[in-house]
């Protein structure tokens, strides 16, 4: 089977989400990559170095700069003429583009796969991760999105892919990119951080988030996350949100501070290797999944912890 | 412009789903069902657009069993003008739903279709994008802000690193994210009024769509259970554990 993998990038370098997707795709067959963007030749060169990669299709056109689904989907469909599967990471781009491709190909999509059972059978989470379904896709082309935390990352080097220009379909004239507000952060990216410190509603305000959660995270070299309650209350921007509707993370260590552990939040972090919970309510559901729990007032515990590390 | 809002009847988001012992699915017998939370946000946004004088008529549509009528009545009680129920016993997959919705879009010619970004039961996050593809319309997914200005729809989207704004040429498809708005509750008088609002009954065959699932579910299992953890008494013990785990030196 020949697979085509969507390369997640920022027109400068390959994003980590791509690497796990390559691993998933390689379990299906030969892996080709698609780099669509603007002024992104360096990305294609970098992508060609990923272990196990065949052809890297480079579609370099202003129309692809911001990965608008309306422009990108026809390009993918055209390349699917000689590929059997389109595989994208379940990032906001992947989730935006893949279903549009699937519908244009008139095939179903399997979202956020956790494992490849066989070439047409996959597992995926449903009901906020409270159940795992094993599904078999019908014969014909496949469209998949991959949960990045469920697959090991492919090696970034050692590959010998060849870069080939892909005929660009250009701008479809349906949508235009206006602008973006990207949160700046020096900390590790949430979805690839080894340690995450997350705060919830109990922090009470944005200032406490800055004075309590962030110093602890910095001491540990950790990424910073949040529950929906903390995001809705405006303590932190929404791209910090971990959960069913936010980011799905599976770090080595997840430290939940003042988070009760609603099922929508657990859906985003319960595959973490070790979960540590700090909460004053000893009956909080978070303690049912936590490996290490400490019952107490976070306003006393967190500064003490940060101080002693 | 006319606004079309597809809504789905799903397990209530507060209910912890139980997997059936025989591994065929999740037990939905006698479980509280509600409107998918993202769809409530979609209905709310449509109503707000009407309050701003942008939307002229709001049509809610649901696809599924007879009981989806309750979900549509909820949308009508919130403020939708009329509803369409497409009856099927099949658990329609996103692609089939998108095809039925395309049939409705062709018939109704809405200027805007607002869907939820995902249903909390199958967690697919596909239908809106698929509908956009089938109708050849632009898509504004994961919207946290929607502004209609004549023929263009400006959508602020929640993306991985923050926010991005796109401008779409109407007619457009928008899918809602959590932070788009806070849905209103239907008042009792409005619930009563909703009972007399028009609700049309249709079938997938009316739109020439076969809803038989293409994806075969082989089994549904509970996720692996986590080992019970320990509680520590104070910060020093916690640091001790962190050292054992190698988080700190």
mmCIF file with all atom_site columns, N, CA and C in Angstrom, chain A residues 222-278:
data_model
loop_
_atom_site.group_PDB
_atom_site.id
_atom_site.type_symbol
_atom_site.label_atom_id
_atom_site.label_alt_id
_atom_site.label_comp_id
_atom_site.label_asym_id
_atom_site.label_entity_id
_atom_site.label_seq_id
_atom_site.pdbx_PDB_ins_code
_atom_site.Cartn_x
_atom_site.Cartn_y
_atom_site.Cartn_z
_atom_site.occupancy
_atom_site.B_iso_or_equiv
_atom_site.pdbx_formal_charge
_atom_site.auth_seq_id
_atom_site.auth_comp_id
_atom_site.auth_asym_id
_atom_site.auth_atom_id
_atom_site.pdbx_PDB_model_num
ATOM 1   N N  . UNK A 1 222 ? 8.909   22.063 32.192 1.00 0.00 ? 222 UNK A N  1
ATOM 2   C CA . UNK A 1 222 ? 7.657   21.459 31.738 1.00 0.00 ? 222 UNK A CA 1
ATOM 3   C C  . UNK A 1 222 ? 6.839   22.412 30.879 1.00 0.00 ? 222 UNK A C  1
ATOM 4   N N  . UNK A 1 223 ? 5.941   21.836 30.093 1.00 0.00 ? 223 UNK A N  1
ATOM 5   C CA . UNK A 1 223 ? 4.933   22.610 29.369 1.00 0.00 ? 223 UNK A CA 1
ATOM 6   C C  . UNK A 1 223 ? 3.807   22.966 30.325 1.00 0.00 ? 223 UNK A C  1
ATOM 7   N N  . UNK A 1 224 ? 3.036   23.994 29.983 1.00 0.00 ? 224 UNK A N  1
ATOM 8   C CA . UNK A 1 224 ? 1.942   24.422 30.843 1.00 0.00 ? 224 UNK A CA 1
ATOM 9   C C  . UNK A 1 224 ? 0.606   24.162 30.159 1.00 0.00 ? 224 UNK A C  1
ATOM 10  N N  . UNK A 1 225 ? -0.276  23.477 30.901 1.00 0.00 ? 225 UNK A N  1
ATOM 11  C CA . UNK A 1 225 ? -1.602  23.196 30.376 1.00 0.00 ? 225 UNK A CA 1
ATOM 12  C C  . UNK A 1 225 ? -2.662  23.748 31.309 1.00 0.00 ? 225 UNK A C  1
ATOM 13  N N  . UNK A 1 226 ? -3.925  23.529 30.926 1.00 0.00 ? 226 UNK A N  1
ATOM 14  C CA . UNK A 1 226 ? -5.015  24.038 31.743 1.00 0.00 ? 226 UNK A CA 1
ATOM 15  C C  . UNK A 1 226 ? -6.266  23.219 31.490 1.00 0.00 ? 226 UNK A C  1
ATOM 16  N N  . UNK A 1 227 ? -7.179  23.290 32.441 1.00 0.00 ? 227 UNK A N  1
ATOM 17  C CA . UNK A 1 227 ? -8.473  22.664 32.240 1.00 0.00 ? 227 UNK A CA 1
ATOM 18  C C  . UNK A 1 227 ? -9.380  23.656 31.527 1.00 0.00 ? 227 UNK A C  1
ATOM 19  N N  . UNK A 1 228 ? -10.511 23.158 31.037 1.00 0.00 ? 228 UNK A N  1
ATOM 20  C CA . UNK A 1 228 ? -11.440 24.039 30.337 1.00 0.00 ? 228 UNK A CA 1
ATOM 21  C C  . UNK A 1 228 ? -11.928 25.154 31.271 1.00 0.00 ? 228 UNK A C  1
ATOM 22  N N  . UNK A 1 229 ? -12.134 24.797 32.550 1.00 0.00 ? 229 UNK A N  1
ATOM 23  C CA . UNK A 1 229 ? -12.628 25.798 33.496 1.00 0.00 ? 229 UNK A CA 1
ATOM 24  C C  . UNK A 1 229 ? -11.660 26.973 33.585 1.00 0.00 ? 229 UNK A C  1
ATOM 25  N N  . UNK A 1 230 ? -10.359 26.670 33.604 1.00 0.00 ? 230 UNK A N  1
ATOM 26  C CA . UNK A 1 230 ? -9.361  27.731 33.711 1.00 0.00 ? 230 UNK A CA 1
ATOM 27  C C  . UNK A 1 230 ? -9.324  28.580 32.445 1.00 0.00 ? 230 UNK A C  1
ATOM 28  N N  . UNK A 1 231 ? -9.548  27.927 31.307 1.00 0.00 ? 231 UNK A N  1
ATOM 29  C CA . UNK A 1 231 ? -9.545  28.658 30.039 1.00 0.00 ? 231 UNK A CA 1
ATOM 30  C C  . UNK A 1 231 ? -10.801 29.525 29.927 1.00 0.00 ? 231 UNK A C  1
ATOM 31  N N  . UNK A 1 232 ? -11.947 28.939 30.244 1.00 0.00 ? 232 UNK A N  1
ATOM 32  C CA . UNK A 1 232 ? -13.205 29.684 30.159 1.00 0.00 ? 232 UNK A CA 1
ATOM 33  C C  . UNK A 1 232 ? -13.198 30.888 31.089 1.00 0.00 ? 232 UNK A C  1
ATOM 34  N N  . UNK A 1 233 ? -12.534 30.734 32.236 1.00 0.00 ? 233 UNK A N  1
ATOM 35  C CA . UNK A 1 233 ? -12.490 31.829 33.193 1.00 0.00 ? 233 UNK A CA 1
ATOM 36  C C  . UNK A 1 233 ? -11.465 32.881 32.777 1.00 0.00 ? 233 UNK A C  1
ATOM 37  N N  . UNK A 1 234 ? -10.724 32.607 31.702 1.00 0.00 ? 234 UNK A N  1
ATOM 38  C CA . UNK A 1 234 ? -9.805  33.595 31.167 1.00 0.00 ? 234 UNK A CA 1
ATOM 39  C C  . UNK A 1 234 ? -8.442  33.621 31.839 1.00 0.00 ? 234 UNK A C  1
ATOM 40  N N  . UNK A 1 235 ? -8.121  32.582 32.622 1.00 0.00 ? 235 UNK A N  1
ATOM 41  C CA . UNK A 1 235 ? -6.803  32.572 33.289 1.00 0.00 ? 235 UNK A CA 1
ATOM 42  C C  . UNK A 1 235 ? -5.677  32.437 32.261 1.00 0.00 ? 235 UNK A C  1
ATOM 43  N N  . UNK A 1 236 ? -5.914  31.644 31.243 1.00 0.00 ? 236 UNK A N  1
ATOM 44  C CA . UNK A 1 236 ? -4.900  31.389 30.202 1.00 0.00 ? 236 UNK A CA 1
ATOM 45  C C  . UNK A 1 236 ? -5.594  31.312 28.843 1.00 0.00 ? 236 UNK A C  1
ATOM 46  N N  . UNK A 1 237 ? -4.820  31.493 27.741 1.00 0.00 ? 237 UNK A N  1
ATOM 47  C CA . UNK A 1 237 ? -5.425  31.378 26.410 1.00 0.00 ? 237 UNK A CA 1
ATOM 48  C C  . UNK A 1 237 ? -5.919  29.949 26.153 1.00 0.00 ? 237 UNK A C  1
ATOM 49  N N  . UNK A 1 238 ? -6.845  29.830 25.188 1.00 0.00 ? 238 UNK A N  1
ATOM 50  C CA . UNK A 1 238 ? -7.484  28.525 24.997 1.00 0.00 ? 238 UNK A CA 1
ATOM 51  C C  . UNK A 1 238 ? -6.586  27.455 24.382 1.00 0.00 ? 238 UNK A C  1
ATOM 52  N N  . UNK A 1 239 ? -5.459  27.850 23.783 1.00 0.00 ? 239 UNK A N  1
ATOM 53  C CA . UNK A 1 239 ? -4.605  26.790 23.234 1.00 0.00 ? 239 UNK A CA 1
ATOM 54  C C  . UNK A 1 239 ? -3.842  26.057 24.342 1.00 0.00 ? 239 UNK A C  1
ATOM 55  N N  . UNK A 1 240 ? -4.058  26.462 25.602 1.00 0.00 ? 240 UNK A N  1
ATOM 56  C CA . UNK A 1 240 ? -3.491  25.724 26.740 1.00 0.00 ? 240 UNK A CA 1
ATOM 57  C C  . UNK A 1 240 ? -4.386  24.539 27.114 1.00 0.00 ? 240 UNK A C  1
ATOM 58  N N  . UNK A 1 241 ? -5.607  24.513 26.580 1.00 0.00 ? 241 UNK A N  1
ATOM 59  C CA . UNK A 1 241 ? -6.597  23.562 27.090 1.00 0.00 ? 241 UNK A CA 1
ATOM 60  C C  . UNK A 1 241 ? -6.274  22.105 26.759 1.00 0.00 ? 241 UNK A C  1
ATOM 61  N N  . UNK A 1 242 ? -6.276  21.284 27.787 1.00 0.00 ? 242 UNK A N  1
ATOM 62  C CA . UNK A 1 242 ? -6.079  19.842 27.642 1.00 0.00 ? 242 UNK A CA 1
ATOM 63  C C  . UNK A 1 242 ? -7.433  19.177 27.838 1.00 0.00 ? 242 UNK A C  1
ATOM 64  N N  . UNK A 1 243 ? -7.824  18.304 26.922 1.00 0.00 ? 243 UNK A N  1
ATOM 65  C CA . UNK A 1 243 ? -9.097  17.606 27.087 1.00 0.00 ? 243 UNK A CA 1
ATOM 66  C C  . UNK A 1 243 ? -9.696  17.156 25.771 1.00 0.00 ? 243 UNK A C  1
ATOM 67  N N  . UNK A 1 244 ? -10.917 16.649 25.874 1.00 0.00 ? 244 UNK A N  1
ATOM 68  C CA . UNK A 1 244 ? -11.618 16.112 24.699 1.00 0.00 ? 244 UNK A CA 1
ATOM 69  C C  . UNK A 1 244 ? -11.664 17.128 23.567 1.00 0.00 ? 244 UNK A C  1
ATOM 70  N N  . UNK A 1 245 ? -11.875 18.402 23.939 1.00 0.00 ? 245 UNK A N  1
ATOM 71  C CA . UNK A 1 245 ? -11.997 19.417 22.894 1.00 0.00 ? 245 UNK A CA 1
ATOM 72  C C  . UNK A 1 245 ? -10.763 20.289 22.796 1.00 0.00 ? 245 UNK A C  1
ATOM 73  N N  . UNK A 1 246 ? -9.788  20.022 23.621 1.00 0.00 ? 246 UNK A N  1
ATOM 74  C CA . UNK A 1 246 ? -8.542  20.765 23.534 1.00 0.00 ? 246 UNK A CA 1
ATOM 75  C C  . UNK A 1 246 ? -7.458  19.856 22.982 1.00 0.00 ? 246 UNK A C  1
ATOM 76  N N  . UNK A 1 247 ? -6.299  19.907 23.601 1.00 0.00 ? 247 UNK A N  1
ATOM 77  C CA . UNK A 1 247 ? -5.204  19.072 23.113 1.00 0.00 ? 247 UNK A CA 1
ATOM 78  C C  . UNK A 1 247 ? -5.198  17.731 23.840 1.00 0.00 ? 247 UNK A C  1
ATOM 79  N N  . UNK A 1 248 ? -4.750  16.710 23.120 1.00 0.00 ? 248 UNK A N  1
ATOM 80  C CA . UNK A 1 248 ? -4.587  15.390 23.711 1.00 0.00 ? 248 UNK A CA 1
ATOM 81  C C  . UNK A 1 248 ? -3.095  15.235 23.995 1.00 0.00 ? 248 UNK A C  1
ATOM 82  N N  . UNK A 1 249 ? -2.760  14.992 25.245 1.00 0.00 ? 249 UNK A N  1
ATOM 83  C CA . UNK A 1 249 ? -1.350  14.873 25.599 1.00 0.00 ? 249 UNK A CA 1
ATOM 84  C C  . UNK A 1 249 ? -1.101  13.541 26.303 1.00 0.00 ? 249 UNK A C  1
ATOM 85  N N  . UNK A 1 250 ? 0.130   13.079 26.227 1.00 0.00 ? 250 UNK A N  1
ATOM 86  C CA . UNK A 1 250 ? 0.507   11.867 26.951 1.00 0.00 ? 250 UNK A CA 1
ATOM 87  C C  . UNK A 1 250 ? 1.969   11.994 27.372 1.00 0.00 ? 250 UNK A C  1
ATOM 88  N N  . UNK A 1 251 ? 2.265   12.929 28.256 1.00 0.00 ? 251 UNK A N  1
ATOM 89  C CA . UNK A 1 251 ? 3.657   13.122 28.669 1.00 0.00 ? 251 UNK A CA 1
ATOM 90  C C  . UNK A 1 251 ? 4.103   12.019 29.632 1.00 0.00 ? 251 UNK A C  1
ATOM 91  N N  . UNK A 1 252 ? 5.378   12.060 29.980 1.00 0.00 ? 252 UNK A N  1
ATOM 92  C CA . UNK A 1 252 ? 5.892   11.127 30.984 1.00 0.00 ? 252 UNK A CA 1
ATOM 93  C C  . UNK A 1 252 ? 5.232   11.427 32.331 1.00 0.00 ? 252 UNK A C  1
ATOM 94  N N  . UNK A 1 253 ? 5.135   12.714 32.638 1.00 0.00 ? 253 UNK A N  1
ATOM 95  C CA . UNK A 1 253 ? 4.558   13.109 33.922 1.00 0.00 ? 253 UNK A CA 1
ATOM 96  C C  . UNK A 1 253 ? 3.568   14.253 33.705 1.00 0.00 ? 253 UNK A C  1
ATOM 97  N N  . UNK A 1 254 ? 2.372   14.078 34.243 1.00 0.00 ? 254 UNK A N  1
ATOM 98  C CA . UNK A 1 254 ? 1.345   15.122 34.159 1.00 0.00 ? 254 UNK A CA 1
ATOM 99  C C  . UNK A 1 254 ? 0.984   15.534 35.570 1.00 0.00 ? 254 UNK A C  1
ATOM 100 N N  . UNK A 1 255 ? 1.195   16.784 35.890 1.00 0.00 ? 255 UNK A N  1
ATOM 101 C CA . UNK A 1 255 ? 0.902   17.267 37.237 1.00 0.00 ? 255 UNK A CA 1
ATOM 102 C C  . UNK A 1 255 ? -0.350  18.141 37.169 1.00 0.00 ? 255 UNK A C  1
ATOM 103 N N  . UNK A 1 256 ? -1.440  17.656 37.755 1.00 0.00 ? 256 UNK A N  1
ATOM 104 C CA . UNK A 1 256 ? -2.713  18.371 37.724 1.00 0.00 ? 256 UNK A CA 1
ATOM 105 C C  . UNK A 1 256 ? -2.898  19.114 39.029 1.00 0.00 ? 256 UNK A C  1
ATOM 106 N N  . UNK A 1 257 ? -2.944  20.434 38.936 1.00 0.00 ? 257 UNK A N  1
ATOM 107 C CA . UNK A 1 257 ? -3.051  21.256 40.136 1.00 0.00 ? 257 UNK A CA 1
ATOM 108 C C  . UNK A 1 257 ? -4.416  21.937 40.170 1.00 0.00 ? 257 UNK A C  1
ATOM 109 N N  . UNK A 1 258 ? -5.193  21.614 41.189 1.00 0.00 ? 258 UNK A N  1
ATOM 110 C CA . UNK A 1 258 ? -6.505  22.250 41.312 1.00 0.00 ? 258 UNK A CA 1
ATOM 111 C C  . UNK A 1 258 ? -7.446  21.898 40.185 1.00 0.00 ? 258 UNK A C  1
ATOM 112 N N  . UNK A 1 259 ? -7.302  20.674 39.669 1.00 0.00 ? 259 UNK A N  1
ATOM 113 C CA . UNK A 1 259 ? -8.178  20.178 38.596 1.00 0.00 ? 259 UNK A CA 1
ATOM 114 C C  . UNK A 1 259 ? -8.972  19.007 39.175 1.00 0.00 ? 259 UNK A C  1
ATOM 115 N N  . UNK A 1 260 ? -10.320 19.082 39.072 1.00 0.00 ? 260 UNK A N  1
ATOM 116 C CA . UNK A 1 260 ? -11.143 18.044 39.689 1.00 0.00 ? 260 UNK A CA 1
ATOM 117 C C  . UNK A 1 260 ? -11.053 16.725 38.930 1.00 0.00 ? 260 UNK A C  1
ATOM 118 N N  . UNK A 1 261 ? -10.928 16.798 37.596 1.00 0.00 ? 261 UNK A N  1
ATOM 119 C CA . UNK A 1 261 ? -10.813 15.576 36.809 1.00 0.00 ? 261 UNK A CA 1
ATOM 120 C C  . UNK A 1 261 ? -12.113 15.161 36.145 1.00 0.00 ? 261 UNK A C  1
ATOM 121 N N  . UNK A 1 262 ? -12.816 16.119 35.530 1.00 0.00 ? 262 UNK A N  1
ATOM 122 C CA . UNK A 1 262 ? -14.030 15.800 34.764 1.00 0.00 ? 262 UNK A CA 1
ATOM 123 C C  . UNK A 1 262 ? -13.664 14.919 33.579 1.00 0.00 ? 262 UNK A C  1
ATOM 124 N N  . UNK A 1 263 ? -14.634 14.121 33.090 1.00 0.00 ? 263 UNK A N  1
ATOM 125 C CA . UNK A 1 263 ? -14.292 13.166 32.024 1.00 0.00 ? 263 UNK A CA 1
ATOM 126 C C  . UNK A 1 263 ? -13.753 13.864 30.780 1.00 0.00 ? 263 UNK A C  1
ATOM 127 N N  . UNK A 1 264 ? -14.238 15.084 30.525 1.00 0.00 ? 264 UNK A N  1
ATOM 128 C CA . UNK A 1 264 ? -13.744 15.799 29.335 1.00 0.00 ? 264 UNK A CA 1
ATOM 129 C C  . UNK A 1 264 ? -12.264 16.159 29.491 1.00 0.00 ? 264 UNK A C  1
ATOM 130 N N  . UNK A 1 265 ? -11.815 16.386 30.706 1.00 0.00 ? 265 UNK A N  1
ATOM 131 C CA . UNK A 1 265 ? -10.398 16.679 30.917 1.00 0.00 ? 265 UNK A CA 1
ATOM 132 C C  . UNK A 1 265 ? -9.572  15.388 30.881 1.00 0.00 ? 265 UNK A C  1
ATOM 133 N N  . UNK A 1 266 ? -10.076 14.353 31.549 1.00 0.00 ? 266 UNK A N  1
ATOM 134 C CA . UNK A 1 266 ? -9.348  13.076 31.566 1.00 0.00 ? 266 UNK A CA 1
ATOM 135 C C  . UNK A 1 266 ? -9.119  12.559 30.149 1.00 0.00 ? 266 UNK A C  1
ATOM 136 N N  . UNK A 1 267 ? -10.082 12.834 29.251 1.00 0.00 ? 267 UNK A N  1
ATOM 137 C CA . UNK A 1 267 ? -9.963  12.373 27.866 1.00 0.00 ? 267 UNK A CA 1
ATOM 138 C C  . UNK A 1 267 ? -8.680  12.876 27.220 1.00 0.00 ? 267 UNK A C  1
ATOM 139 N N  . UNK A 1 268 ? -8.180  13.999 27.707 1.00 0.00 ? 268 UNK A N  1
ATOM 140 C CA . UNK A 1 268 ? -7.010  14.588 27.076 1.00 0.00 ? 268 UNK A CA 1
ATOM 141 C C  . UNK A 1 268 ? -5.693  14.221 27.707 1.00 0.00 ? 268 UNK A C  1
ATOM 142 N N  . UNK A 1 269 ? -5.715  13.536 28.883 1.00 0.00 ? 269 UNK A N  1
ATOM 143 C CA . UNK A 1 269 ? -4.435  13.319 29.558 1.00 0.00 ? 269 UNK A CA 1
ATOM 144 C C  . UNK A 1 269 ? -4.291  11.972 30.251 1.00 0.00 ? 269 UNK A C  1
ATOM 145 N N  . UNK A 1 270 ? -5.320  11.106 30.158 1.00 0.00 ? 270 UNK A N  1
ATOM 146 C CA . UNK A 1 270 ? -5.227  9.902  30.990 1.00 0.00 ? 270 UNK A CA 1
ATOM 147 C C  . UNK A 1 270 ? -4.275  8.845  30.440 1.00 0.00 ? 270 UNK A C  1
ATOM 148 N N  . UNK A 1 271 ? -3.683  9.104  29.274 1.00 0.00 ? 271 UNK A N  1
ATOM 149 C CA . UNK A 1 271 ? -2.656  8.193  28.787 1.00 0.00 ? 271 UNK A CA 1
ATOM 150 C C  . UNK A 1 271 ? -1.257  8.639  29.195 1.00 0.00 ? 271 UNK A C  1
ATOM 151 N N  . UNK A 1 272 ? -1.170  9.647  30.049 1.00 0.00 ? 272 UNK A N  1
ATOM 152 C CA . UNK A 1 272 ? 0.130   10.067 30.578 1.00 0.00 ? 272 UNK A CA 1
ATOM 153 C C  . UNK A 1 272 ? 0.727   8.908  31.375 1.00 0.00 ? 272 UNK A C  1
ATOM 154 N N  . UNK A 1 273 ? 2.067   8.799  31.349 1.00 0.00 ? 273 UNK A N  1
ATOM 155 C CA . UNK A 1 273 ? 2.705   7.669  32.049 1.00 0.00 ? 273 UNK A CA 1
ATOM 156 C C  . UNK A 1 273 ? 2.452   7.768  33.544 1.00 0.00 ? 273 UNK A C  1
ATOM 157 N N  . UNK A 1 274 ? 2.724   8.940  34.106 1.00 0.00 ? 274 UNK A N  1
ATOM 158 C CA . UNK A 1 274 ? 2.508   9.137  35.537 1.00 0.00 ? 274 UNK A CA 1
ATOM 159 C C  . UNK A 1 274 ? 1.654   10.387 35.734 1.00 0.00 ? 274 UNK A C  1
ATOM 160 N N  . UNK A 1 275 ? 0.614   10.248 36.527 1.00 0.00 ? 275 UNK A N  1
ATOM 161 C CA . UNK A 1 275 ? -0.241  11.398 36.816 1.00 0.00 ? 275 UNK A CA 1
ATOM 162 C C  . UNK A 1 275 ? -0.110  11.755 38.289 1.00 0.00 ? 275 UNK A C  1
ATOM 163 N N  . UNK A 1 276 ? 0.164   13.027 38.542 1.00 0.00 ? 276 UNK A N  1
ATOM 164 C CA . UNK A 1 276 ? 0.283   13.508 39.909 1.00 0.00 ? 276 UNK A CA 1
ATOM 165 C C  . UNK A 1 276 ? -0.806  14.553 40.123 1.00 0.00 ? 276 UNK A C  1
ATOM 166 N N  . UNK A 1 277 ? -1.560  14.413 41.210 1.00 0.00 ? 277 UNK A N  1
ATOM 167 C CA . UNK A 1 277 ? -2.660  15.341 41.445 1.00 0.00 ? 277 UNK A CA 1
ATOM 168 C C  . UNK A 1 277 ? -2.480  16.061 42.765 1.00 0.00 ? 277 UNK A C  1
ATOM 169 N N  . UNK A 1 278 ? -2.704  17.359 42.718 1.00 0.00 ? 278 UNK A N  1
ATOM 170 C CA . UNK A 1 278 ? -2.723  18.163 43.949 1.00 0.00 ? 278 UNK A CA 1
ATOM 171 C C  . UNK A 1 278 ? -4.088  18.826 44.000 1.00 0.00 ? 278 UNK A C  1
#
